CSV table of C-alpha atoms in Angstrom, one decimal:
chain,number,residue,atom,x,y,z
M,6,ASP,CA,61.4,-12.2,99.0
M,7,ALA,CA,62.9,-8.9,98.1
M,8,GLY,CA,66.4,-9.1,96.5
M,9,ILE,CA,68.5,-7.4,99.2
M,10,THR,CA,72.2,-7.9,99.6
M,11,GLN,CA,74.5,-6.4,102.2
M,12,SER,CA,78.3,-5.9,102.1
M,13,PRO,CA,80.5,-6.7,103.7
M,14,ARG,CA,78.9,-9.6,105.7
M,15,HIS,CA,81.5,-9.5,108.4
M,16,LYS,CA,84.0,-6.7,109.4
M,17,VAL,CA,86.5,-6.2,112.1
M,18,THR,CA,87.8,-2.6,112.6
M,19,GLU,CA,89.5,-0.5,115.1
M,20,THR,CA,88.1,2.3,117.2
M,21,GLY,CA,88.3,5.6,115.5
M,22,THR,CA,88.3,4.3,111.9
M,23,PRO,CA,85.5,5.1,109.4
M,24,VAL,CA,83.4,2.3,108.2
M,25,THR,CA,80.8,2.1,105.4
M,26,LEU,CA,78.2,-0.6,105.0
M,27,ARG,CA,76.4,-1.1,101.8
M,28,CYS,CA,72.8,-2.2,101.1
M,29,HIS,CA,71.7,-3.1,97.6
M,30,GLN,CA,68.2,-3.9,96.5
M,31,THR,CA,66.8,-5.0,93.2
M,32,GLU,CA,63.1,-4.5,94.0
M,33,ASN,CA,62.9,-0.8,93.2
M,34,HIS,CA,61.4,-0.1,96.6
M,35,ARG,CA,61.2,3.5,97.6
M,36,TYR,CA,61.7,3.1,101.4
M,37,MET,CA,64.9,1.7,102.8
M,38,TYR,CA,66.0,1.3,106.4
M,39,TRP,CA,69.1,0.6,108.5
M,40,TYR,CA,68.7,-1.2,111.9
M,41,ARG,CA,71.0,-2.5,114.5
M,42,GLN,CA,70.3,-5.6,116.5
M,43,ASP,CA,71.8,-6.2,119.9
M,44,PRO,CA,71.1,-8.9,122.5
M,45,GLY,CA,68.2,-8.0,124.8
M,46,HIS,CA,67.0,-5.3,122.5
M,47,GLY,CA,64.6,-5.3,119.7
M,48,LEU,CA,65.7,-4.0,116.3
M,49,ARG,CA,66.5,-0.3,116.6
M,50,LEU,CA,66.1,2.1,113.7
M,51,ILE,CA,69.2,4.1,112.8
M,52,HIS,CA,68.2,5.9,109.7
M,53,TYR,CA,65.8,5.5,106.9
M,54,SER,CA,65.3,6.8,103.4
M,55,TYR,CA,62.0,7.6,101.5
M,56,GLY,CA,63.6,8.3,98.2
M,57,VAL,CA,66.9,9.2,96.4
M,58,LYS,CA,68.7,11.8,98.5
M,59,ASP,CA,65.8,11.8,101.0
M,60,THR,CA,66.8,10.5,104.4
M,61,ASP,CA,65.8,11.0,108.0
M,62,LYS,CA,67.0,9.9,111.5
M,63,GLY,CA,65.8,7.0,113.5
M,64,GLU,CA,65.9,6.5,117.3
M,65,VAL,CA,69.7,5.7,117.5
M,66,SER,CA,71.2,7.9,114.8
M,67,ASP,CA,74.1,9.4,116.8
M,68,GLY,CA,77.4,8.5,115.3
M,69,TYR,CA,75.9,7.3,112.0
M,70,SER,CA,75.3,9.0,108.7
M,71,VAL,CA,73.6,7.7,105.5
M,72,SER,CA,73.5,8.4,101.8
M,73,ARG,CA,71.2,7.3,99.0
M,74,SER,CA,72.3,8.5,95.5
M,75,LYS,CA,70.5,5.7,93.7
M,76,THR,CA,67.2,3.9,94.4
M,77,GLU,CA,69.0,0.6,94.7
M,78,ASP,CA,71.8,1.6,97.1
M,79,PHE,CA,71.7,2.8,100.7
M,80,LEU,CA,74.9,3.4,102.5
M,81,LEU,CA,75.5,3.5,106.2
M,82,THR,CA,78.7,5.2,107.5
M,83,LEU,CA,80.2,5.2,110.9
M,84,GLU,CA,82.4,8.3,110.8
M,85,SER,CA,84.6,7.2,113.7
M,86,ALA,CA,83.7,3.7,114.9
M,87,THR,CA,83.4,3.1,118.7
M,88,SER,CA,83.1,-0.1,120.6
M,89,SER,CA,79.5,0.6,121.4
M,90,GLN,CA,78.8,0.3,117.7
M,91,THR,CA,79.7,-3.4,117.7
M,92,SER,CA,76.5,-4.9,116.5
M,93,VAL,CA,74.7,-6.7,113.7
M,94,TYR,CA,73.4,-4.3,111.1
M,95,PHE,CA,70.4,-5.0,109.0
M,96,CYS,CA,69.1,-3.3,106.0
M,97,ALA,CA,65.4,-3.5,105.0
M,98,THR,CA,63.3,-2.3,102.2
M,99,GLU,CA,59.5,-1.8,102.2
M,100,GLY,CA,57.1,-3.1,99.6
M,101,GLY,CA,53.5,-2.5,100.2
M,102,GLU,CA,53.2,-2.4,104.0
M,103,THR,CA,55.9,-5.0,104.7
M,104,GLN,CA,59.6,-4.6,105.4
M,105,TYR,CA,61.9,-7.2,103.9
M,106,PHE,CA,65.4,-7.7,105.4
M,107,GLY,CA,68.9,-8.4,104.1
M,108,PRO,CA,71.2,-11.0,105.6
M,109,GLY,CA,73.0,-8.6,107.9
M,110,THR,CA,76.5,-7.3,108.5
M,111,ARG,CA,78.3,-8.4,111.7
M,112,LEU,CA,80.6,-5.6,112.8
M,113,LEU,CA,83.2,-5.8,115.5
M,114,VAL,CA,84.9,-2.7,116.7
M,115,LEU,CA,88.0,-3.3,118.7
F,17,GLU,CA,55.4,5.7,125.5
F,18,ASP,CA,55.0,3.3,122.6
F,19,GLN,CA,56.2,-0.1,123.5
F,20,VAL,CA,56.1,-3.7,122.4
F,21,THR,CA,56.8,-6.5,124.8
F,22,GLN,CA,57.2,-10.2,124.0
F,23,SER,CA,56.9,-13.1,126.4
F,24,PRO,CA,58.4,-15.4,127.2
F,25,GLU,CA,62.0,-14.6,126.3
F,26,ALA,CA,62.7,-18.2,125.6
F,27,LEU,CA,60.5,-21.3,125.3
F,28,ARG,CA,61.5,-24.9,125.1
F,29,LEU,CA,59.0,-27.4,123.8
F,30,GLN,CA,59.0,-31.1,122.9
F,31,GLU,CA,58.2,-31.9,119.3
F,32,GLY,CA,54.4,-31.9,119.0
F,33,GLU,CA,53.8,-29.9,122.1
F,34,SER,CA,51.6,-26.9,121.1
F,35,SER,CA,52.0,-23.5,122.8
F,36,SER,CA,51.6,-19.7,122.2
F,37,LEU,CA,53.9,-16.8,122.1
F,38,ASN,CA,52.7,-13.4,123.4
F,39,CYS,CA,53.2,-9.9,122.0
F,40,SER,CA,51.6,-7.1,124.0
F,41,TYR,CA,51.7,-3.6,122.7
F,42,THR,CA,50.9,-0.1,123.9
F,43,VAL,CA,51.0,2.0,120.7
F,44,SER,CA,48.9,5.0,120.0
F,45,GLY,CA,47.2,4.5,116.7
F,46,LEU,CA,48.1,1.0,115.5
F,47,ARG,CA,48.2,0.6,111.8
F,48,GLY,CA,49.3,-3.1,111.8
F,49,LEU,CA,51.0,-5.8,113.8
F,50,PHE,CA,53.8,-7.8,112.1
F,51,TRP,CA,55.3,-11.2,112.9
F,52,TYR,CA,58.7,-12.3,111.7
F,53,ARG,CA,60.8,-15.4,112.1
F,54,GLN,CA,64.6,-15.0,112.5
F,55,ASP,CA,67.0,-17.9,112.2
F,56,PRO,CA,70.6,-17.6,113.7
F,57,GLY,CA,72.9,-15.5,111.5
F,58,LYS,CA,70.1,-14.4,109.2
F,59,GLY,CA,67.8,-11.5,108.7
F,60,PRO,CA,64.2,-11.5,109.9
F,61,GLU,CA,61.7,-13.3,107.5
F,62,PHE,CA,58.2,-11.9,107.2
F,63,LEU,CA,55.4,-14.2,108.4
F,64,PHE,CA,52.1,-12.2,109.0
F,65,THR,CA,50.5,-8.9,109.2
F,66,LEU,CA,47.3,-8.3,111.2
F,67,TYR,CA,45.4,-5.1,110.9
F,68,SER,CA,42.3,-5.3,113.2
F,69,ALA,CA,41.2,-6.9,116.4
F,70,GLY,CA,39.7,-10.3,115.8
F,71,GLU,CA,41.8,-10.9,112.7
F,72,GLU,CA,43.6,-14.3,112.3
F,73,LYS,CA,46.1,-15.6,109.8
F,74,GLU,CA,47.6,-19.0,109.4
F,75,LYS,CA,50.6,-20.6,107.8
F,76,GLU,CA,51.4,-24.2,108.2
F,77,ARG,CA,51.6,-24.8,111.9
F,78,LEU,CA,51.5,-21.1,112.8
F,79,LYS,CA,48.4,-19.0,113.5
F,80,ALA,CA,48.5,-15.4,114.5
F,81,THR,CA,45.7,-13.6,116.3
F,82,LEU,CA,45.2,-9.9,117.3
F,83,THR,CA,43.3,-8.2,120.1
F,84,LYS,CA,43.3,-4.5,121.0
F,85,LYS,CA,46.2,-5.0,123.4
F,86,GLU,CA,48.1,-8.1,122.3
F,87,SER,CA,48.8,-10.6,119.6
F,88,PHE,CA,49.5,-14.3,119.9
F,89,LEU,CA,51.4,-16.6,117.7
F,90,HIS,CA,50.0,-20.1,118.2
F,91,ILE,CA,52.2,-23.0,117.3
F,92,THR,CA,50.4,-26.3,116.8
F,93,ALA,CA,52.3,-29.6,116.9
F,94,PRO,CA,55.7,-27.9,116.3
F,95,LYS,CA,58.6,-29.6,114.6
F,96,PRO,CA,62.3,-29.0,115.3
F,97,GLU,CA,62.5,-26.9,112.1
F,98,ASP,CA,60.2,-24.4,113.8
F,99,SER,CA,63.0,-23.5,116.2
F,100,ALA,CA,63.9,-19.8,115.7
F,101,THR,CA,63.5,-16.4,117.3
F,102,TYR,CA,60.0,-14.9,116.6
F,103,LEU,CA,59.8,-11.2,116.5
F,104,CYS,CA,56.7,-9.0,116.5
F,105,ALA,CA,56.5,-5.3,115.6
F,106,ALA,CA,53.8,-2.7,115.7
F,107,LYS,CA,53.4,-0.1,113.0
F,108,LYS,CA,52.1,3.3,114.0
F,109,ASP,CA,49.6,5.0,111.7
F,110,SER,CA,51.2,8.4,112.4
F,111,ASN,CA,54.7,7.8,111.0
F,112,TYR,CA,54.5,4.2,109.6
F,113,GLN,CA,57.6,3.2,111.6
F,114,LEU,CA,57.9,-0.2,113.3
F,115,ILE,CA,58.3,-0.6,117.0
F,116,TRP,CA,60.0,-3.9,117.7
F,117,GLY,CA,59.7,-6.4,120.5
F,118,ALA,CA,62.9,-8.1,121.7
F,119,GLY,CA,61.8,-11.5,120.5
F,120,THR,CA,61.0,-15.0,121.8
F,121,LYS,CA,63.5,-17.7,121.2
F,122,LEU,CA,61.7,-21.0,120.5
F,123,ILE,CA,63.5,-24.3,120.8
F,124,ILE,CA,61.7,-27.5,119.7
F,125,LYS,CA,63.3,-30.7,120.9
F,126,PRO,CA,62.8,-33.9,118.9
């Protein structure tokens, strides 16, 4: 399995506050992804990166931004958190044709 | 519209009772069909990739098959430790992004 860690693992925040989630990988994979997972939905892509400083939007990118200053780190920022962003967030990296996932961050926005 | 649909949403089996999970897809230009297992509170764990109709792959009690419209995950003589949510995803050959199904929750009772 790819070495992928996410921090924090759990977070409770208030509406309107900024939140940053971190994904760290030790596999030197070029591609990295941020997904959200909600009941009744499949995993939905928020943003992805195809290299340092190279990022692009996914299907549910509104309200989110990302940054990748190093190969190993991919940050997801909620500029002003809303209750609709309460979710479980997964980071993934891609090696070969396969995506490998981190353990997830459970975010509650009150 | 590209879409991946999994059925049933949930499946309860007795230990040893074999069955199949379905993943139907309508994707223009399929590059590959992926199966993952997800345990509660964890990230998805990669199981199989299928690339062409007629292809089969096996791992322990699991066998995945692929046709031009759907994929099946066959579970033979399941054990309680096979209980999990099984996710499938289709990768397009145009942009290499994954389109996810909502998953099948499998419960194996001893």
